Protein backbone atom coordinates (compact mmCIF):
# COMPACT_ATOMS: atom_id res chain seq x y z
CA UNK A 1 0.00 0.00 0.00
CA UNK A 2 1.14 3.54 -0.67
CA UNK A 3 2.09 5.32 2.48
CA UNK A 4 4.07 8.30 3.70
CA UNK A 5 5.53 8.23 7.19
CA UNK A 6 6.81 11.21 9.11
CA UNK A 7 8.03 9.69 12.37
CA UNK A 8 8.34 12.94 14.31
CA UNK A 9 5.23 14.84 15.30
CA UNK A 10 7.33 17.59 16.80
CA UNK A 11 10.89 18.72 16.25
CA UNK A 12 12.41 21.51 18.26
CA UNK A 13 15.86 22.93 17.47
CA UNK A 14 17.78 26.07 18.29
CA UNK A 15 18.22 28.86 15.78
CA UNK A 16 21.36 28.26 13.78
CA UNK A 17 21.32 24.52 14.32
CA UNK A 18 20.88 22.04 11.48
CA UNK A 19 17.41 20.68 10.81
CA UNK A 20 16.38 17.34 9.37
CA UNK A 21 12.74 16.43 8.97
CA UNK A 22 12.32 12.77 8.21
CA UNK A 23 10.05 11.29 5.58
CA UNK A 24 9.84 7.67 4.50
CA UNK A 25 7.54 6.31 1.89
CA UNK A 26 6.15 3.06 0.63
CA UNK A 27 5.27 2.94 -3.03
CA UNK A 28 5.51 0.48 -5.85
CA UNK A 29 6.77 2.30 -8.85
CA UNK A 30 8.59 5.57 -9.34
CA UNK A 31 7.16 8.11 -6.95
CA UNK A 32 7.17 11.84 -7.13
CA UNK A 33 7.73 13.36 -3.72
CA UNK A 34 7.02 16.77 -2.32
CA UNK A 35 7.37 18.84 0.79
CA UNK A 36 4.57 21.21 1.68
CA UNK A 37 4.76 23.78 4.47
CA UNK A 38 2.06 25.51 6.46
CA UNK A 39 3.10 28.57 8.44
CA UNK A 40 0.94 29.70 11.32
CA UNK A 41 -2.46 30.90 10.07
CA UNK A 42 -1.43 30.48 6.46
CA UNK A 43 -2.35 28.03 3.77
CA UNK A 44 -0.52 24.91 2.69
CA UNK A 45 2.11 25.77 0.12
CA UNK A 46 4.50 23.74 -1.91
CA UNK A 47 8.03 24.02 -0.58
CA UNK A 48 9.87 21.76 -2.97
CA UNK A 49 9.61 18.68 -5.16
CA UNK A 50 12.29 16.12 -5.69
CA UNK A 51 12.25 16.40 -9.47
CA UNK A 52 13.25 20.05 -9.47
CA UNK A 53 16.26 19.48 -7.18
CA UNK A 54 15.99 23.06 -6.00
CA UNK A 55 16.93 24.66 -2.75
CA UNK A 56 14.05 26.74 -1.44
CA UNK A 57 14.54 28.98 1.59
CA UNK A 58 17.74 27.04 2.25
CA UNK A 59 15.93 23.70 2.38
CA UNK A 60 16.92 20.70 0.28
CA UNK A 61 15.59 17.19 0.04
CA UNK A 62 17.12 14.22 -1.71
CA UNK A 63 15.18 11.22 -2.83
CA UNK A 64 16.91 8.06 -1.63
CA UNK A 65 15.25 5.16 -3.39
CA UNK A 66 17.33 2.57 -1.58
CA UNK A 67 16.16 3.81 1.81
CA UNK A 68 12.80 5.00 0.45
CA UNK A 69 13.35 8.33 2.12
CA UNK A 70 12.95 11.98 1.25
CA UNK A 71 14.27 13.84 4.25
CA UNK A 72 14.13 17.62 4.36
CA UNK A 73 17.28 19.38 5.50
CA UNK A 74 18.52 22.83 6.26
CA UNK A 75 22.02 23.52 7.60
CA UNK A 76 21.14 26.56 9.73
CA UNK A 77 17.61 26.93 11.05
CA UNK A 78 15.97 30.34 11.28
CA UNK A 79 13.09 31.38 13.50
CA UNK A 80 10.85 31.97 10.48
CA UNK A 81 11.19 28.28 9.60
CA UNK A 82 8.84 27.41 12.44
CA UNK A 83 5.86 25.76 10.76
CA UNK A 84 4.10 22.51 10.03
CA UNK A 85 5.85 20.46 7.35
CA UNK A 86 4.14 17.76 5.32
CA UNK A 87 5.75 15.20 3.08
CA UNK A 88 3.54 14.02 0.22
CA UNK A 89 3.73 11.46 -2.55
CA UNK A 90 1.99 11.50 -5.88
CA UNK A 91 -0.27 8.55 -6.49
CA UNK A 92 -1.89 7.58 -9.77
CA UNK A 93 -2.69 10.54 -11.91
CA UNK A 94 -4.00 13.12 -9.59
CA UNK A 95 -3.96 12.63 -5.89
CA UNK A 96 -1.36 13.31 -3.26
CA UNK A 97 -0.85 10.96 -0.34
CA UNK A 98 0.24 12.81 2.77
CA UNK A 99 2.31 12.16 5.82
CA UNK A 100 0.98 13.16 9.22
CA UNK A 101 3.17 16.23 9.35
CA UNK A 102 5.97 17.42 11.62
CA UNK A 103 5.69 20.58 13.64
CA UNK A 104 9.03 22.37 13.56
CA UNK A 105 9.77 24.83 16.33
CA UNK A 106 12.88 26.96 16.11
CA UNK A 107 13.94 28.23 19.50
CA UNK A 108 15.71 31.60 19.70
CA UNK B 1 -0.08 36.75 -6.92
CA UNK B 2 -3.32 34.87 -7.62
CA UNK B 3 -4.64 32.64 -4.84
CA UNK B 4 -7.26 29.98 -4.33
CA UNK B 5 -10.08 31.31 -2.20
CA UNK B 6 -12.61 29.39 -0.14
CA UNK B 7 -15.86 30.37 1.51
CA UNK B 8 -16.98 30.24 4.20
CA UNK B 9 -13.98 30.04 6.49
CA UNK B 10 -16.08 28.27 9.11
CA UNK B 11 -19.38 26.47 8.68
CA UNK B 12 -21.43 25.03 11.50
CA UNK B 13 -24.26 22.72 10.55
CA UNK B 14 -26.53 20.19 12.17
CA UNK B 15 -26.24 16.50 11.48
CA UNK B 16 -28.32 15.50 8.49
CA UNK B 17 -28.21 18.91 6.86
CA UNK B 18 -26.79 19.60 3.44
CA UNK B 19 -23.75 21.82 3.19
CA UNK B 20 -21.99 23.39 0.21
CA UNK B 21 -18.38 24.45 0.44
CA UNK B 22 -17.21 26.90 -2.17
CA UNK B 23 -13.87 27.42 -3.83
CA UNK B 24 -12.56 29.74 -6.50
CA UNK B 25 -9.47 28.15 -8.07
CA UNK B 26 -6.73 30.14 -9.74
CA UNK B 27 -8.15 31.31 -13.02
CA UNK B 28 -5.85 29.60 -15.53
CA UNK B 29 -5.71 26.32 -13.64
CA UNK B 30 -7.40 23.26 -15.07
CA UNK B 31 -7.18 20.66 -12.30
CA UNK B 32 -9.18 21.01 -9.12
CA UNK B 33 -9.09 19.03 -5.90
CA UNK B 34 -10.75 18.65 -2.57
CA UNK B 35 -8.89 17.34 0.47
CA UNK B 36 -9.95 17.12 4.07
CA UNK B 37 -8.10 17.00 7.38
CA UNK B 38 -9.83 15.76 10.46
CA UNK B 39 -8.36 17.42 13.54
CA UNK B 40 -5.11 15.75 14.51
CA UNK B 41 -5.08 13.49 11.47
CA UNK B 42 -3.51 13.41 8.03
CA UNK B 43 -4.62 15.37 5.02
CA UNK B 44 -6.77 13.01 2.93
CA UNK B 45 -7.55 13.19 -0.75
CA UNK B 46 -11.24 13.31 -1.60
CA UNK B 47 -11.61 14.02 -5.29
CA UNK B 48 -10.00 15.54 -8.35
CA UNK B 49 -11.81 17.23 -11.20
CA UNK B 50 -10.68 17.94 -14.72
CA UNK B 51 -12.43 18.85 -17.93
CA UNK B 52 -15.76 19.11 -16.14
CA UNK B 53 -15.73 15.65 -14.70
CA UNK B 54 -14.35 13.72 -11.78
CA UNK B 55 -10.94 12.29 -12.64
CA UNK B 56 -10.40 10.36 -9.47
CA UNK B 57 -12.04 9.92 -6.10
CA UNK B 58 -11.14 8.22 -2.87
CA UNK B 59 -13.14 5.76 -0.79
CA UNK B 60 -14.15 8.64 1.45
CA UNK B 61 -15.95 10.31 -1.44
CA UNK B 62 -19.13 8.27 -1.31
CA UNK B 63 -22.62 9.04 -2.57
CA UNK B 64 -23.06 11.71 0.08
CA UNK B 65 -20.46 13.85 -1.65
CA UNK B 66 -20.62 15.62 -4.98
CA UNK B 67 -18.62 18.27 -6.77
CA UNK B 68 -19.61 20.77 -9.35
CA UNK B 69 -18.18 23.57 -11.39
CA UNK B 70 -21.36 25.57 -11.88
CA UNK B 71 -19.72 28.39 -13.80
CA UNK B 72 -16.29 29.34 -15.07
CA UNK B 73 -14.89 30.24 -11.69
CA UNK B 74 -16.46 28.33 -8.80
CA UNK B 75 -15.78 24.77 -7.71
CA UNK B 76 -18.08 23.40 -5.04
CA UNK B 77 -18.18 20.43 -2.71
CA UNK B 78 -21.60 19.35 -1.52
CA UNK B 79 -22.25 17.00 1.36
CA UNK B 80 -25.88 15.90 1.17
CA UNK B 81 -26.55 14.69 4.67
CA UNK B 82 -23.76 15.59 7.04
CA UNK B 83 -22.56 13.25 9.76
CA UNK B 84 -20.61 14.07 12.89
CA UNK B 85 -17.54 12.44 11.37
CA UNK B 86 -17.62 14.89 8.46
CA UNK B 87 -16.33 17.55 10.84
CA UNK B 88 -12.95 18.52 9.43
CA UNK B 89 -10.98 21.17 7.61
CA UNK B 90 -11.73 21.01 3.90
CA UNK B 91 -9.10 22.27 1.52
CA UNK B 92 -9.59 23.11 -2.11
CA UNK B 93 -6.60 23.10 -4.42
CA UNK B 94 -5.91 23.73 -8.07
CA UNK B 95 -3.06 23.16 -10.48
CA UNK B 96 -2.23 24.10 -14.01
CA UNK B 97 -1.72 22.07 -17.14
CA UNK B 98 1.65 20.34 -17.13
CA UNK B 99 2.13 20.70 -13.37
CA UNK B 100 -0.60 18.59 -11.81
CA UNK B 101 1.26 18.06 -8.59
CA UNK B 102 2.14 21.68 -7.97
CA UNK B 103 -1.09 22.17 -6.19
CA UNK B 104 -2.06 25.56 -4.82
CA UNK B 105 -4.23 25.39 -1.75
CA UNK B 106 -6.98 27.55 -0.42
CA UNK B 107 -7.06 28.57 3.24
CA UNK B 108 -9.62 25.87 4.03
CA UNK B 109 -13.14 25.74 5.40
CA UNK B 110 -13.61 24.41 8.88
CA UNK B 111 -16.79 22.35 8.93
CA UNK B 112 -18.30 21.58 12.29
CA UNK B 113 -21.22 19.15 12.38
CA UNK B 114 -23.20 19.18 15.61
PDB file of C-alpha atoms in Angstrom:
ATOM      1  CA  UNK A   1       0.000   0.000   0.000  1.00  0.00           C
ATOM      2  CA  UNK A   2       1.137   3.535  -0.674  1.00  0.00           C
ATOM      3  CA  UNK A   3       2.092   5.316   2.481  1.00  0.00           C
ATOM      4  CA  UNK A   4       4.068   8.295   3.703  1.00  0.00           C
ATOM      5  CA  UNK A   5       5.529   8.231   7.192  1.00  0.00           C
ATOM      6  CA  UNK A   6       6.811  11.208   9.112  1.00  0.00           C
ATOM      7  CA  UNK A   7       8.028   9.693  12.366  1.00  0.00           C
ATOM      8  CA  UNK A   8       8.344  12.941  14.312  1.00  0.00           C
ATOM      9  CA  UNK A   9       5.228  14.838  15.300  1.00  0.00           C
ATOM     10  CA  UNK A  10       7.333  17.590  16.800  1.00  0.00           C
ATOM     11  CA  UNK A  11      10.888  18.717  16.250  1.00  0.00           C
ATOM     12  CA  UNK A  12      12.406  21.513  18.256  1.00  0.00           C
ATOM     13  CA  UNK A  13      15.856  22.933  17.473  1.00  0.00           C
ATOM     14  CA  UNK A  14      17.775  26.071  18.292  1.00  0.00           C
ATOM     15  CA  UNK A  15      18.223  28.864  15.780  1.00  0.00           C
ATOM     16  CA  UNK A  16      21.363  28.259  13.783  1.00  0.00           C
ATOM     17  CA  UNK A  17      21.320  24.517  14.322  1.00  0.00           C
ATOM     18  CA  UNK A  18      20.876  22.042  11.479  1.00  0.00           C
ATOM     19  CA  UNK A  19      17.406  20.681  10.807  1.00  0.00           C
ATOM     20  CA  UNK A  20      16.385  17.341   9.368  1.00  0.00           C
ATOM     21  CA  UNK A  21      12.743  16.432   8.968  1.00  0.00           C
ATOM     22  CA  UNK A  22      12.322  12.772   8.207  1.00  0.00           C
ATOM     23  CA  UNK A  23      10.051  11.288   5.577  1.00  0.00           C
ATOM     24  CA  UNK A  24       9.844   7.674   4.505  1.00  0.00           C
ATOM     25  CA  UNK A  25       7.541   6.306   1.888  1.00  0.00           C
ATOM     26  CA  UNK A  26       6.145   3.055   0.632  1.00  0.00           C
ATOM     27  CA  UNK A  27       5.270   2.944  -3.026  1.00  0.00           C
ATOM     28  CA  UNK A  28       5.506   0.478  -5.847  1.00  0.00           C
ATOM     29  CA  UNK A  29       6.773   2.300  -8.846  1.00  0.00           C
ATOM     30  CA  UNK A  30       8.586   5.574  -9.342  1.00  0.00           C
ATOM     31  CA  UNK A  31       7.161   8.106  -6.954  1.00  0.00           C
ATOM     32  CA  UNK A  32       7.170  11.840  -7.134  1.00  0.00           C
ATOM     33  CA  UNK A  33       7.732  13.365  -3.719  1.00  0.00           C
ATOM     34  CA  UNK A  34       7.018  16.773  -2.322  1.00  0.00           C
ATOM     35  CA  UNK A  35       7.375  18.835   0.787  1.00  0.00           C
ATOM     36  CA  UNK A  36       4.569  21.214   1.680  1.00  0.00           C
ATOM     37  CA  UNK A  37       4.761  23.776   4.470  1.00  0.00           C
ATOM     38  CA  UNK A  38       2.063  25.505   6.464  1.00  0.00           C
ATOM     39  CA  UNK A  39       3.100  28.568   8.445  1.00  0.00           C
ATOM     40  CA  UNK A  40       0.939  29.699  11.320  1.00  0.00           C
ATOM     41  CA  UNK A  41      -2.460  30.898  10.073  1.00  0.00           C
ATOM     42  CA  UNK A  42      -1.426  30.480   6.458  1.00  0.00           C
ATOM     43  CA  UNK A  43      -2.354  28.030   3.770  1.00  0.00           C
ATOM     44  CA  UNK A  44      -0.520  24.908   2.693  1.00  0.00           C
ATOM     45  CA  UNK A  45       2.106  25.768   0.123  1.00  0.00           C
ATOM     46  CA  UNK A  46       4.502  23.742  -1.911  1.00  0.00           C
ATOM     47  CA  UNK A  47       8.035  24.020  -0.585  1.00  0.00           C
ATOM     48  CA  UNK A  48       9.870  21.759  -2.973  1.00  0.00           C
ATOM     49  CA  UNK A  49       9.606  18.682  -5.161  1.00  0.00           C
ATOM     50  CA  UNK A  50      12.289  16.119  -5.689  1.00  0.00           C
ATOM     51  CA  UNK A  51      12.253  16.403  -9.469  1.00  0.00           C
ATOM     52  CA  UNK A  52      13.246  20.045  -9.466  1.00  0.00           C
ATOM     53  CA  UNK A  53      16.259  19.482  -7.177  1.00  0.00           C
ATOM     54  CA  UNK A  54      15.994  23.059  -6.003  1.00  0.00           C
ATOM     55  CA  UNK A  55      16.932  24.665  -2.753  1.00  0.00           C
ATOM     56  CA  UNK A  56      14.051  26.740  -1.442  1.00  0.00           C
ATOM     57  CA  UNK A  57      14.543  28.981   1.591  1.00  0.00           C
ATOM     58  CA  UNK A  58      17.741  27.041   2.253  1.00  0.00           C
ATOM     59  CA  UNK A  59      15.930  23.699   2.378  1.00  0.00           C
ATOM     60  CA  UNK A  60      16.920  20.704   0.283  1.00  0.00           C
ATOM     61  CA  UNK A  61      15.595  17.192   0.039  1.00  0.00           C
ATOM     62  CA  UNK A  62      17.120  14.224  -1.707  1.00  0.00           C
ATOM     63  CA  UNK A  63      15.182  11.219  -2.825  1.00  0.00           C
ATOM     64  CA  UNK A  64      16.909   8.057  -1.632  1.00  0.00           C
ATOM     65  CA  UNK A  65      15.249   5.162  -3.394  1.00  0.00           C
ATOM     66  CA  UNK A  66      17.335   2.568  -1.575  1.00  0.00           C
ATOM     67  CA  UNK A  67      16.156   3.807   1.810  1.00  0.00           C
ATOM     68  CA  UNK A  68      12.796   4.995   0.453  1.00  0.00           C
ATOM     69  CA  UNK A  69      13.347   8.328   2.123  1.00  0.00           C
ATOM     70  CA  UNK A  70      12.955  11.984   1.250  1.00  0.00           C
ATOM     71  CA  UNK A  71      14.270  13.841   4.250  1.00  0.00           C
ATOM     72  CA  UNK A  72      14.127  17.619   4.358  1.00  0.00           C
ATOM     73  CA  UNK A  73      17.277  19.375   5.502  1.00  0.00           C
ATOM     74  CA  UNK A  74      18.524  22.830   6.261  1.00  0.00           C
ATOM     75  CA  UNK A  75      22.018  23.519   7.595  1.00  0.00           C
ATOM     76  CA  UNK A  76      21.140  26.558   9.734  1.00  0.00           C
ATOM     77  CA  UNK A  77      17.613  26.932  11.050  1.00  0.00           C
ATOM     78  CA  UNK A  78      15.967  30.341  11.283  1.00  0.00           C
ATOM     79  CA  UNK A  79      13.092  31.383  13.503  1.00  0.00           C
ATOM     80  CA  UNK A  80      10.851  31.965  10.476  1.00  0.00           C
ATOM     81  CA  UNK A  81      11.195  28.278   9.596  1.00  0.00           C
ATOM     82  CA  UNK A  82       8.838  27.408  12.441  1.00  0.00           C
ATOM     83  CA  UNK A  83       5.858  25.757  10.758  1.00  0.00           C
ATOM     84  CA  UNK A  84       4.096  22.509  10.025  1.00  0.00           C
ATOM     85  CA  UNK A  85       5.851  20.461   7.353  1.00  0.00           C
ATOM     86  CA  UNK A  86       4.144  17.758   5.323  1.00  0.00           C
ATOM     87  CA  UNK A  87       5.752  15.199   3.079  1.00  0.00           C
ATOM     88  CA  UNK A  88       3.541  14.017   0.215  1.00  0.00           C
ATOM     89  CA  UNK A  89       3.728  11.458  -2.554  1.00  0.00           C
ATOM     90  CA  UNK A  90       1.988  11.498  -5.885  1.00  0.00           C
ATOM     91  CA  UNK A  91      -0.270   8.555  -6.494  1.00  0.00           C
ATOM     92  CA  UNK A  92      -1.894   7.575  -9.767  1.00  0.00           C
ATOM     93  CA  UNK A  93      -2.689  10.535 -11.913  1.00  0.00           C
ATOM     94  CA  UNK A  94      -3.999  13.122  -9.588  1.00  0.00           C
ATOM     95  CA  UNK A  95      -3.963  12.627  -5.894  1.00  0.00           C
ATOM     96  CA  UNK A  96      -1.356  13.312  -3.262  1.00  0.00           C
ATOM     97  CA  UNK A  97      -0.849  10.958  -0.342  1.00  0.00           C
ATOM     98  CA  UNK A  98       0.240  12.815   2.769  1.00  0.00           C
ATOM     99  CA  UNK A  99       2.309  12.161   5.818  1.00  0.00           C
ATOM    100  CA  UNK A 100       0.976  13.157   9.220  1.00  0.00           C
ATOM    101  CA  UNK A 101       3.167  16.226   9.348  1.00  0.00           C
ATOM    102  CA  UNK A 102       5.968  17.420  11.619  1.00  0.00           C
ATOM    103  CA  UNK A 103       5.687  20.579  13.637  1.00  0.00           C
ATOM    104  CA  UNK A 104       9.031  22.368  13.561  1.00  0.00           C
ATOM    105  CA  UNK A 105       9.775  24.833  16.329  1.00  0.00           C
ATOM    106  CA  UNK A 106      12.875  26.961  16.114  1.00  0.00           C
ATOM    107  CA  UNK A 107      13.942  28.228  19.504  1.00  0.00           C
ATOM    108  CA  UNK A 108      15.712  31.600  19.703  1.00  0.00           C
TER     109      UNK A 108
ATOM    110  CA  UNK B   1      -0.078  36.748  -6.917  1.00  0.00           C
ATOM    111  CA  UNK B   2      -3.322  34.871  -7.616  1.00  0.00           C
ATOM    112  CA  UNK B   3      -4.643  32.638  -4.839  1.00  0.00           C
ATOM    113  CA  UNK B   4      -7.259  29.984  -4.329  1.00  0.00           C
ATOM    114  CA  UNK B   5     -10.084  31.312  -2.198  1.00  0.00           C
ATOM    115  CA  UNK B   6     -12.608  29.390  -0.136  1.00  0.00           C
ATOM    116  CA  UNK B   7     -15.859  30.367   1.511  1.00  0.00           C
ATOM    117  CA  UNK B   8     -16.981  30.236   4.196  1.00  0.00           C
ATOM    118  CA  UNK B   9     -13.982  30.035   6.490  1.00  0.00           C
ATOM    119  CA  UNK B  10     -16.077  28.271   9.111  1.00  0.00           C
ATOM    120  CA  UNK B  11     -19.381  26.466   8.677  1.00  0.00           C
ATOM    121  CA  UNK B  12     -21.432  25.030  11.505  1.00  0.00           C
ATOM    122  CA  UNK B  13     -24.260  22.723  10.554  1.00  0.00           C
ATOM    123  CA  UNK B  14     -26.526  20.191  12.171  1.00  0.00           C
ATOM    124  CA  UNK B  15     -26.241  16.500  11.476  1.00  0.00           C
ATOM    125  CA  UNK B  16     -28.323  15.497   8.486  1.00  0.00           C
ATOM    126  CA  UNK B  17     -28.207  18.906   6.860  1.00  0.00           C
ATOM    127  CA  UNK B  18     -26.786  19.599   3.437  1.00  0.00           C
ATOM    128  CA  UNK B  19     -23.746  21.817   3.188  1.00  0.00           C
ATOM    129  CA  UNK B  20     -21.989  23.388   0.207  1.00  0.00           C
ATOM    130  CA  UNK B  21     -18.381  24.454   0.439  1.00  0.00           C
ATOM    131  CA  UNK B  22     -17.211  26.901  -2.171  1.00  0.00           C
ATOM    132  CA  UNK B  23     -13.871  27.419  -3.832  1.00  0.00           C
ATOM    133  CA  UNK B  24     -12.559  29.739  -6.502  1.00  0.00           C
ATOM    134  CA  UNK B  25      -9.470  28.151  -8.066  1.00  0.00           C
ATOM    135  CA  UNK B  26      -6.730  30.144  -9.740  1.00  0.00           C
ATOM    136  CA  UNK B  27      -8.147  31.311 -13.020  1.00  0.00           C
ATOM    137  CA  UNK B  28      -5.850  29.603 -15.527  1.00  0.00           C
ATOM    138  CA  UNK B  29      -5.711  26.316 -13.639  1.00  0.00           C
ATOM    139  CA  UNK B  30      -7.399  23.261 -15.074  1.00  0.00           C
ATOM    140  CA  UNK B  31      -7.183  20.660 -12.305  1.00  0.00           C
ATOM    141  CA  UNK B  32      -9.182  21.012  -9.115  1.00  0.00           C
ATOM    142  CA  UNK B  33      -9.094  19.028  -5.905  1.00  0.00           C
ATOM    143  CA  UNK B  34     -10.748  18.651  -2.568  1.00  0.00           C
ATOM    144  CA  UNK B  35      -8.889  17.344   0.474  1.00  0.00           C
ATOM    145  CA  UNK B  36      -9.946  17.123   4.070  1.00  0.00           C
ATOM    146  CA  UNK B  37      -8.098  17.001   7.378  1.00  0.00           C
ATOM    147  CA  UNK B  38      -9.832  15.760  10.457  1.00  0.00           C
ATOM    148  CA  UNK B  39      -8.363  17.418  13.539  1.00  0.00           C
ATOM    149  CA  UNK B  40      -5.113  15.750  14.512  1.00  0.00           C
ATOM    150  CA  UNK B  41      -5.077  13.494  11.467  1.00  0.00           C
ATOM    151  CA  UNK B  42      -3.513  13.409   8.027  1.00  0.00           C
ATOM    152  CA  UNK B  43      -4.623  15.366   5.018  1.00  0.00           C
ATOM    153  CA  UNK B  44      -6.771  13.009   2.932  1.00  0.00           C
ATOM    154  CA  UNK B  45      -7.554  13.185  -0.748  1.00  0.00           C
ATOM    155  CA  UNK B  46     -11.243  13.311  -1.598  1.00  0.00           C
ATOM    156  CA  UNK B  47     -11.607  14.022  -5.287  1.00  0.00           C
ATOM    157  CA  UNK B  48     -10.000  15.536  -8.347  1.00  0.00           C
ATOM    158  CA  UNK B  49     -11.811  17.228 -11.199  1.00  0.00           C
ATOM    159  CA  UNK B  50     -10.678  17.936 -14.721  1.00  0.00           C
ATOM    160  CA  UNK B  51     -12.433  18.853 -17.928  1.00  0.00           C
ATOM    161  CA  UNK B  52     -15.762  19.109 -16.142  1.00  0.00           C
ATOM    162  CA  UNK B  53     -15.733  15.653 -14.702  1.00  0.00           C
ATOM    163  CA  UNK B  54     -14.346  13.720 -11.777  1.00  0.00           C
ATOM    164  CA  UNK B  55     -10.940  12.286 -12.642  1.00  0.00           C
ATOM    165  CA  UNK B  56     -10.400  10.357  -9.473  1.00  0.00           C
ATOM    166  CA  UNK B  57     -12.036   9.918  -6.099  1.00  0.00           C
ATOM    167  CA  UNK B  58     -11.138   8.218  -2.871  1.00  0.00           C
ATOM    168  CA  UNK B  59     -13.138   5.764  -0.787  1.00  0.00           C
ATOM    169  CA  UNK B  60     -14.147   8.643   1.445  1.00  0.00           C
ATOM    170  CA  UNK B  61     -15.951  10.307  -1.444  1.00  0.00           C
ATOM    171  CA  UNK B  62     -19.128   8.272  -1.310  1.00  0.00           C
ATOM    172  CA  UNK B  63     -22.623   9.042  -2.571  1.00  0.00           C
ATOM    173  CA  UNK B  64     -23.064  11.709   0.079  1.00  0.00           C
ATOM    174  CA  UNK B  65     -20.459  13.848  -1.653  1.00  0.00           C
ATOM    175  CA  UNK B  66     -20.622  15.621  -4.979  1.00  0.00           C
ATOM    176  CA  UNK B  67     -18.622  18.265  -6.769  1.00  0.00           C
ATOM    177  CA  UNK B  68     -19.612  20.769  -9.349  1.00  0.00           C
ATOM    178  CA  UNK B  69     -18.183  23.572 -11.394  1.00  0.00           C
ATOM    179  CA  UNK B  70     -21.356  25.566 -11.881  1.00  0.00           C
ATOM    180  CA  UNK B  71     -19.720  28.388 -13.799  1.00  0.00           C
ATOM    181  CA  UNK B  72     -16.293  29.342 -15.072  1.00  0.00           C
ATOM    182  CA  UNK B  73     -14.893  30.240 -11.687  1.00  0.00           C
ATOM    183  CA  UNK B  74     -16.461  28.332  -8.800  1.00  0.00           C
ATOM    184  CA  UNK B  75     -15.784  24.773  -7.714  1.00  0.00           C
ATOM    185  CA  UNK B  76     -18.079  23.405  -5.043  1.00  0.00           C
ATOM    186  CA  UNK B  77     -18.178  20.427  -2.714  1.00  0.00           C
ATOM    187  CA  UNK B  78     -21.596  19.351  -1.523  1.00  0.00           C
ATOM    188  CA  UNK B  79     -22.252  17.005   1.355  1.00  0.00           C
ATOM    189  CA  UNK B  80     -25.877  15.898   1.173  1.00  0.00           C
ATOM    190  CA  UNK B  81     -26.548  14.691   4.673  1.00  0.00           C
ATOM    191  CA  UNK B  82     -23.759  15.586   7.042  1.00  0.00           C
ATOM    192  CA  UNK B  83     -22.559  13.254   9.756  1.00  0.00           C
ATOM    193  CA  UNK B  84     -20.609  14.070  12.888  1.00  0.00           C
ATOM    194  CA  UNK B  85     -17.542  12.436  11.371  1.00  0.00           C
ATOM    195  CA  UNK B  86     -17.624  14.894   8.463  1.00  0.00           C
ATOM    196  CA  UNK B  87     -16.327  17.550  10.839  1.00  0.00           C
ATOM    197  CA  UNK B  88     -12.953  18.522   9.425  1.00  0.00           C
ATOM    198  CA  UNK B  89     -10.976  21.170   7.613  1.00  0.00           C
ATOM    199  CA  UNK B  90     -11.731  21.009   3.903  1.00  0.00           C
ATOM    200  CA  UNK B  91      -9.099  22.266   1.516  1.00  0.00           C
ATOM    201  CA  UNK B  92      -9.593  23.109  -2.112  1.00  0.00           C
ATOM    202  CA  UNK B  93      -6.595  23.096  -4.423  1.00  0.00           C
ATOM    203  CA  UNK B  94      -5.913  23.730  -8.072  1.00  0.00           C
ATOM    204  CA  UNK B  95      -3.057  23.156 -10.478  1.00  0.00           C
ATOM    205  CA  UNK B  96      -2.225  24.096 -14.012  1.00  0.00           C
ATOM    206  CA  UNK B  97      -1.722  22.067 -17.139  1.00  0.00           C
ATOM    207  CA  UNK B  98       1.645  20.342 -17.133  1.00  0.00           C
ATOM    208  CA  UNK B  99       2.125  20.704 -13.373  1.00  0.00           C
ATOM    209  CA  UNK B 100      -0.600  18.591 -11.812  1.00  0.00           C
ATOM    210  CA  UNK B 101       1.262  18.061  -8.586  1.00  0.00           C
ATOM    211  CA  UNK B 102       2.138  21.682  -7.973  1.00  0.00           C
ATOM    212  CA  UNK B 103      -1.095  22.167  -6.186  1.00  0.00           C
ATOM    213  CA  UNK B 104      -2.063  25.555  -4.819  1.00  0.00           C
ATOM    214  CA  UNK B 105      -4.228  25.388  -1.751  1.00  0.00           C
ATOM    215  CA  UNK B 106      -6.977  27.554  -0.417  1.00  0.00           C
ATOM    216  CA  UNK B 107      -7.060  28.572   3.237  1.00  0.00           C
ATOM    217  CA  UNK B 108      -9.618  25.869   4.031  1.00  0.00           C
ATOM    218  CA  UNK B 109     -13.145  25.737   5.395  1.00  0.00           C
ATOM    219  CA  UNK B 110     -13.606  24.405   8.880  1.00  0.00           C
ATOM    220  CA  UNK B 111     -16.790  22.350   8.925  1.00  0.00           C
ATOM    221  CA  UNK B 112     -18.304  21.577  12.292  1.00  0.00           C
ATOM    222  CA  UNK B 113     -21.216  19.153  12.378  1.00  0.00           C
ATOM    223  CA  UNK B 114     -23.195  19.175  15.606  1.00  0.00           C
TER     224      UNK B 114
END
